[in-house]
mmCIF file of C-alpha atoms in Angstrom:
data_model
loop_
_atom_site.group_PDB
_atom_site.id
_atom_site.type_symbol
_atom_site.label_atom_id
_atom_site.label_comp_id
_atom_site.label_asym_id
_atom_site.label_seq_id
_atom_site.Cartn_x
_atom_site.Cartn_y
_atom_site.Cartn_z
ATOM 1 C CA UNK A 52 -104.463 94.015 -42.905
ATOM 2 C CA UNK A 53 -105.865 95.339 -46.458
ATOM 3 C CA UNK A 54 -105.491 98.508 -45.293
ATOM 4 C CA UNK A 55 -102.025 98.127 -44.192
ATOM 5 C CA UNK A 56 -100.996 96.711 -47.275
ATOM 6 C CA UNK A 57 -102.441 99.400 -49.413
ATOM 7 C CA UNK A 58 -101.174 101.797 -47.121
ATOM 8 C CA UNK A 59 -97.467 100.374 -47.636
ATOM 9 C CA UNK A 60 -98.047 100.059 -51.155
ATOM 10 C CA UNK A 61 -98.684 103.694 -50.948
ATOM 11 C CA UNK A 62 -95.787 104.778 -49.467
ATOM 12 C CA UNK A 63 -93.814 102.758 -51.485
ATOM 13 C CA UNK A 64 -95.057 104.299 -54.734
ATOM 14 C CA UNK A 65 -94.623 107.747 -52.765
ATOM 15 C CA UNK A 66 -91.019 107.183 -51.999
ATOM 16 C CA UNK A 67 -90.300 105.712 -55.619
ATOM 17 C CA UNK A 68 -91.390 108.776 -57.438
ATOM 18 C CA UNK A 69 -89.157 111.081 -55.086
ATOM 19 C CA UNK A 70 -86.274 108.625 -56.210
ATOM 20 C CA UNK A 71 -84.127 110.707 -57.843
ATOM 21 C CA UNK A 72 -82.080 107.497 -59.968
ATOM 22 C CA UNK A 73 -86.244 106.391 -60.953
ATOM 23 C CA UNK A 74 -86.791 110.118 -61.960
ATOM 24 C CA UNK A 75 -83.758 109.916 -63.869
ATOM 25 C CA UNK A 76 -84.769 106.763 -65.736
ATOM 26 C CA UNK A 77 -88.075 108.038 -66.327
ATOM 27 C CA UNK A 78 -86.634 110.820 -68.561
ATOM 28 C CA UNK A 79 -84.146 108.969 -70.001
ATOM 29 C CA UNK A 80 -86.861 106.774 -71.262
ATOM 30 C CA UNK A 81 -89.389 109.492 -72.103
ATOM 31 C CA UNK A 82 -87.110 110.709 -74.322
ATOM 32 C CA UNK A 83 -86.240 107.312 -75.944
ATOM 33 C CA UNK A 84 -90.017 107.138 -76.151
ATOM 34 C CA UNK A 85 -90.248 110.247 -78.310
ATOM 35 C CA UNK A 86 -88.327 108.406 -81.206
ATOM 36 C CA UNK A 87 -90.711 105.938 -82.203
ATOM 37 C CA UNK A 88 -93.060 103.304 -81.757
ATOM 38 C CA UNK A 89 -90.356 100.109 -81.027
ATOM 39 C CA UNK A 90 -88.847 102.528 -78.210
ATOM 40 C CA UNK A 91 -91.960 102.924 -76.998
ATOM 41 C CA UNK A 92 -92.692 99.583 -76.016
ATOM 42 C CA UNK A 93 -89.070 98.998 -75.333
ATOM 43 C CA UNK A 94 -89.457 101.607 -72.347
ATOM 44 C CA UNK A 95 -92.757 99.907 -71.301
ATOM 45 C CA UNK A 96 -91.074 96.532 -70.965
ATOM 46 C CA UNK A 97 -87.671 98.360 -69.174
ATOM 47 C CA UNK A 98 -90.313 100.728 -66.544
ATOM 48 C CA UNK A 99 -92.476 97.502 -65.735
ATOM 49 C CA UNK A 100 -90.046 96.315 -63.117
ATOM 50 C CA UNK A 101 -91.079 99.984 -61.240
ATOM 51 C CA UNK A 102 -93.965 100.689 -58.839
ATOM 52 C CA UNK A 103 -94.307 103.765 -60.851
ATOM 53 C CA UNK A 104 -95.601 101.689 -63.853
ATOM 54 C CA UNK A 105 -98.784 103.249 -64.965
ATOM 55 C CA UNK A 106 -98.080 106.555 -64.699
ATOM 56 C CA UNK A 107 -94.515 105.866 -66.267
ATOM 57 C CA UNK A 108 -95.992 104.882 -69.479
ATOM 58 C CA UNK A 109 -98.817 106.725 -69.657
ATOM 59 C CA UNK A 110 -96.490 109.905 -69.268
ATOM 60 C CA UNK A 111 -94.479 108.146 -72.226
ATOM 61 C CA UNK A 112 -97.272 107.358 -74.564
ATOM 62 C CA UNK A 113 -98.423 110.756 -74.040
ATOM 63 C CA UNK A 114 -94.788 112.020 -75.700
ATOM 64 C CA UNK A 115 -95.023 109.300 -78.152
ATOM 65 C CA UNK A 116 -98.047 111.430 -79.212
ATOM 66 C CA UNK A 117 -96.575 114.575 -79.020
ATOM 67 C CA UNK A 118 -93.529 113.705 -80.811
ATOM 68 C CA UNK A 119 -95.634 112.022 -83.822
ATOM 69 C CA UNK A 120 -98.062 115.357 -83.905
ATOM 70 C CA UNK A 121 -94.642 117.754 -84.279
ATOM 71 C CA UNK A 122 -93.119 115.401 -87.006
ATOM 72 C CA UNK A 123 -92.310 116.618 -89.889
ATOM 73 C CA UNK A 124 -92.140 120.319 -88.644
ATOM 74 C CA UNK A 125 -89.332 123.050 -89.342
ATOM 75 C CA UNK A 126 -87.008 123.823 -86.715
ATOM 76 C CA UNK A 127 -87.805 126.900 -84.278
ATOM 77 C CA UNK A 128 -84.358 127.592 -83.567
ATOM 78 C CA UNK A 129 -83.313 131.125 -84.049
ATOM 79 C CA UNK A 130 -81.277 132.440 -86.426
ATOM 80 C CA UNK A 131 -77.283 133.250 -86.091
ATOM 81 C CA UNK A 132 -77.007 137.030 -86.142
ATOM 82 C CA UNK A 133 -75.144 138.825 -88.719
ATOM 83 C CA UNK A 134 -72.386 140.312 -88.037
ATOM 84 C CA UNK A 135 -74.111 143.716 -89.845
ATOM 85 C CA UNK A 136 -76.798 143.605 -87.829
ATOM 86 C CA UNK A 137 -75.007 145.402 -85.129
ATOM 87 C CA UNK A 138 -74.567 148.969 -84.400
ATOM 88 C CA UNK A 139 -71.138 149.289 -82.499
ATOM 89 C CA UNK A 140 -68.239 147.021 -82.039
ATOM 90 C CA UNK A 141 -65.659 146.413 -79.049
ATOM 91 C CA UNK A 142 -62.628 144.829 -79.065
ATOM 92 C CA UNK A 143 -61.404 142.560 -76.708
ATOM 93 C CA UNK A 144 -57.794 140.827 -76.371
ATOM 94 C CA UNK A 145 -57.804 137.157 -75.102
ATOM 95 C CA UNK A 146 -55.481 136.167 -72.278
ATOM 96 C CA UNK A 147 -53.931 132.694 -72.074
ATOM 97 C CA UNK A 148 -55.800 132.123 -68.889
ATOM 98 C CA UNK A 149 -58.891 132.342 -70.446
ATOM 99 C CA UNK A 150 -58.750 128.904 -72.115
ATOM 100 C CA UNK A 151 -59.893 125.918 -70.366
ATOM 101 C CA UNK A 152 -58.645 122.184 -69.870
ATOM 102 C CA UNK A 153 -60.313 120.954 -73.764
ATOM 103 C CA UNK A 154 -58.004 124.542 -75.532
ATOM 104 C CA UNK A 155 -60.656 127.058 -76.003
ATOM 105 C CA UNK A 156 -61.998 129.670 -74.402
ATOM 106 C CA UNK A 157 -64.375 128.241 -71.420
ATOM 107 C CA UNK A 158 -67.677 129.696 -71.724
ATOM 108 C CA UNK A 159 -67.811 131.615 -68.301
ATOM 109 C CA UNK A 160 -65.506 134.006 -69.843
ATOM 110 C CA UNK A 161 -68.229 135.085 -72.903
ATOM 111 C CA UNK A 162 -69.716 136.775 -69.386
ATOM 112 C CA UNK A 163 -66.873 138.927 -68.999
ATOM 113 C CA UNK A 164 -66.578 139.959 -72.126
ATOM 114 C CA UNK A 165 -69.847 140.670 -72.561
ATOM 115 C CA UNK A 166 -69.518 143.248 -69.488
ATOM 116 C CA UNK A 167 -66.106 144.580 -70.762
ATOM 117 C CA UNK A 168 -68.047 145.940 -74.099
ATOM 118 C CA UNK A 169 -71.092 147.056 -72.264
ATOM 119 C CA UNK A 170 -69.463 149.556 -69.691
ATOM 120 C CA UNK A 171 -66.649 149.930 -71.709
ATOM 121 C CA UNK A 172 -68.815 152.101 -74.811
ATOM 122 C CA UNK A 173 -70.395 153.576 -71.736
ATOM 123 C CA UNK A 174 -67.508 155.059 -69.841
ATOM 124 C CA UNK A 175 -65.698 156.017 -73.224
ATOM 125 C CA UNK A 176 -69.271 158.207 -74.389
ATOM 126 C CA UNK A 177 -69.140 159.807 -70.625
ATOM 127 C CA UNK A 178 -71.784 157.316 -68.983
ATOM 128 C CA UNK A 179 -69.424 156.754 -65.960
ATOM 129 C CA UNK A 180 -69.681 155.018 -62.419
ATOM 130 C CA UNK A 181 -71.716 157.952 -60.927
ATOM 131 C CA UNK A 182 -74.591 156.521 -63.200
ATOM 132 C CA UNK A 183 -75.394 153.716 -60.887
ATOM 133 C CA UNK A 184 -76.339 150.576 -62.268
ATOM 134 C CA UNK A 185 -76.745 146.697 -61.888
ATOM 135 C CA UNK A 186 -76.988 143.862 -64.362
ATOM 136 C CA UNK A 187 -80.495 142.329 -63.842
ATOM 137 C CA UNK A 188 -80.463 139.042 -65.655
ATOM 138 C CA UNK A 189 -77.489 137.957 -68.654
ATOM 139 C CA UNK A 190 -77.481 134.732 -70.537
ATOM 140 C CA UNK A 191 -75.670 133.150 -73.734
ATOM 141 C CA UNK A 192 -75.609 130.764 -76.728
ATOM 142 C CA UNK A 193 -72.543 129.595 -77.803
ATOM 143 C CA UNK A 194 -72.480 128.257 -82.009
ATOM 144 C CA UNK A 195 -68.668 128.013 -82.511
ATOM 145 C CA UNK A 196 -65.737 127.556 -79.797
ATOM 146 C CA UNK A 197 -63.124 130.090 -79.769
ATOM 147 C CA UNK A 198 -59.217 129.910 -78.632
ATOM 148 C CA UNK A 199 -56.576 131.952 -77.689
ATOM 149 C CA UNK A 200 -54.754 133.865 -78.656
ATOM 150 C CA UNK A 201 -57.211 136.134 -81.102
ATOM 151 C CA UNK A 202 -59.070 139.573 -80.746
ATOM 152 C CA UNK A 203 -62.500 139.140 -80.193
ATOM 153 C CA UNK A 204 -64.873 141.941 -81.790
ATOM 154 C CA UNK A 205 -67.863 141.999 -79.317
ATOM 155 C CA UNK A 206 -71.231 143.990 -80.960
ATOM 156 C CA UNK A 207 -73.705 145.798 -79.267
ATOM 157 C CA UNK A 208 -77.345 146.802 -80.274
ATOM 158 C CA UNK A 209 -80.295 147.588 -77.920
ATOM 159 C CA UNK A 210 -83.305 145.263 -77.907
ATOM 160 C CA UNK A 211 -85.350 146.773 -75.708
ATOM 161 C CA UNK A 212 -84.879 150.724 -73.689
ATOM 162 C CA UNK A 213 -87.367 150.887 -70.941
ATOM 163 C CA UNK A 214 -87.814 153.594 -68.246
ATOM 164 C CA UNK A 215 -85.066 152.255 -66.318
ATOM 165 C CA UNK A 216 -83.671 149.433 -68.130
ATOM 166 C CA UNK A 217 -81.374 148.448 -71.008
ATOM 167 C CA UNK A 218 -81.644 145.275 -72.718
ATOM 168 C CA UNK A 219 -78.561 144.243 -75.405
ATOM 169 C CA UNK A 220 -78.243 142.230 -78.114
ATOM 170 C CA UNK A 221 -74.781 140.709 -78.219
ATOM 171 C CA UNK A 222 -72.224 138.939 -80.401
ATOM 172 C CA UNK A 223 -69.180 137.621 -80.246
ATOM 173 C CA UNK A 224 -67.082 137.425 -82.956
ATOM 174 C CA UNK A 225 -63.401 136.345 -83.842
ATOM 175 C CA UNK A 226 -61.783 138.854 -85.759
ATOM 176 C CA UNK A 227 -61.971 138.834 -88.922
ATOM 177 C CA UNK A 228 -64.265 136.001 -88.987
ATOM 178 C CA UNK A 229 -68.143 136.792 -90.003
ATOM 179 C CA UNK A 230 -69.753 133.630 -88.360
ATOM 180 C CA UNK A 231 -70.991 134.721 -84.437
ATOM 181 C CA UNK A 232 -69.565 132.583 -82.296
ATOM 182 C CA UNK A 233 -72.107 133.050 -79.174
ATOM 183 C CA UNK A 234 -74.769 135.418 -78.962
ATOM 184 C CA UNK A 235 -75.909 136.896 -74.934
ATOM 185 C CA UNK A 236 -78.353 138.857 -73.675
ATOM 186 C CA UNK A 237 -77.549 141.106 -71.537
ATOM 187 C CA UNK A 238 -79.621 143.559 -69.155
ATOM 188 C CA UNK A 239 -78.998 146.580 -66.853
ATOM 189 C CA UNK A 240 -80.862 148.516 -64.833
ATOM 190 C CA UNK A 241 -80.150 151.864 -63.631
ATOM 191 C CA UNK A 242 -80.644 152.753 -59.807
ATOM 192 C CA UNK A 243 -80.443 155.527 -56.895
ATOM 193 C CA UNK A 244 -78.085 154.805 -54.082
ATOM 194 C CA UNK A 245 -80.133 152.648 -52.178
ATOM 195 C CA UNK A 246 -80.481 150.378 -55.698
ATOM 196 C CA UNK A 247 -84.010 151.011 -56.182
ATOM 197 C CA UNK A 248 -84.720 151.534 -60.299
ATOM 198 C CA UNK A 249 -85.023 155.011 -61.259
ATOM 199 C CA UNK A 250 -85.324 156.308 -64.704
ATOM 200 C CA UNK A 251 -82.221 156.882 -66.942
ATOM 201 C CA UNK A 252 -80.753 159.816 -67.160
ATOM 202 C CA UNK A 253 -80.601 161.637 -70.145
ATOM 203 C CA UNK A 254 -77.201 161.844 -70.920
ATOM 204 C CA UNK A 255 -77.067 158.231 -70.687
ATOM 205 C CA UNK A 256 -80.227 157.005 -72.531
ATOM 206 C CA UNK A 257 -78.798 159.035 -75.442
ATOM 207 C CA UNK A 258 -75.780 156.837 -75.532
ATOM 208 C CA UNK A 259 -77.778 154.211 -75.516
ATOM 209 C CA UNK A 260 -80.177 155.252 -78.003
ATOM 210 C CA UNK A 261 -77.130 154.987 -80.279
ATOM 211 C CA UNK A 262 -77.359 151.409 -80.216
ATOM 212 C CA UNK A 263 -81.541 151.009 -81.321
ATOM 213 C CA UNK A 264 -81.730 149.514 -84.643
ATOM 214 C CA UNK A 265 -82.708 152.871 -87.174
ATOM 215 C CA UNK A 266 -86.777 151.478 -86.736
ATOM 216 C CA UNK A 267 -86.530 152.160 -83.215
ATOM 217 C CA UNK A 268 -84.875 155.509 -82.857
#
């Protein structure tokens, strides 16, 4: 019968942590835990009703003390590019469709653009379709919302020209504004017909040597 019970008990605790509403109050609490010491307890006292309790708070005391050794620490957040800090500018026009529901632009749009400017310096400096390529990975940050109508001017730098791949640097910015808006990343990767990476041809790594910072030419 002992067995059993602690078996069941077992289970129970089991099936609790793969509950995804406890999970859910677990880091809703963790994070209340961060703030300070009164929260702290205050989560104790809220988790003790769980079968998760000992592990709950040990995982929250263990934040408390994380939070309390990164007090007082400057932000790591990186800095808003300057609009000078890139090499090449595209612009782009915004279309009414392009705003959402809340009146400005949604933010799975800053993709497109960011792929407009890209191929678009390419195929005007002869880097056409018949140099085969494929975005690897893109992502973005977004600082300040933008609406239509207004031009967006779109810069490009390099970060990083590998054997076969081209990292940008992007920002987005409303014209004749100087704050970015959003900043992406954006990578491509250059490949043979059966889209296996090969290295970049000539012609086109010159283009794109256009866009390293002067340090990295």
């Amino acid at each position: 019968l002992f067995a059993s019970t602690c078996g069941s008990i077992t289970s129970a605790r089991m099936a609790a942590a793969a509950s995804p509403a406890v999970r859910g109050l677990h880091a809703a609490l963790g994070a209340r835990a961060r703030s300070s010491a009164p929260a702290m307890a205050a989560a104790e006292r809220q988790l003790s009703g769980t079968l998760l309790t000992a592990a709950c708070i040990a995982r929250i005391r263990s934040l408390q003390t994380a939070g309390n050794t990164g007090a007082g620490k400057e932000s790591s957040a990186p800095a808003i590019p300057a609009r000078s800090s890139y090499l090449h500018f595209e612009k782009i026009r915004t279309r009414l469709n392009d705003n959402d529901m809340f009146g400005h632009i949604n933010n799975v749009m800053y993709y497109a653009y960011m792929d407009d400017a890209v191929n678009a310096h390419l195929l005007d400096n002869g880097v056409g379709v018949n140099y085969a390529r494929m975005v690897l990975q893109s992502g973005c940050r977004y600082m300040q919302p933008i609406s239509y109508p207004c031009i967006i001017d779109v810069g490009l730098r390099i970060s990083k020209l590998g054997r076969s791949t081209a990292t940008y640097d992007i920002g987005l910015f409303q014209a004749g504004v100087d704050a970015c808006a959003a900043q992406g990343t954006y990578t491509h990767c250059y490949v043979d017909a059966s889209g296996r990476p090969v290295s970049i041809h000539p012609n086109a790594r010159a283009v794109l040597s256009v866009l390293l910072p002067p340090d990295e030419n």
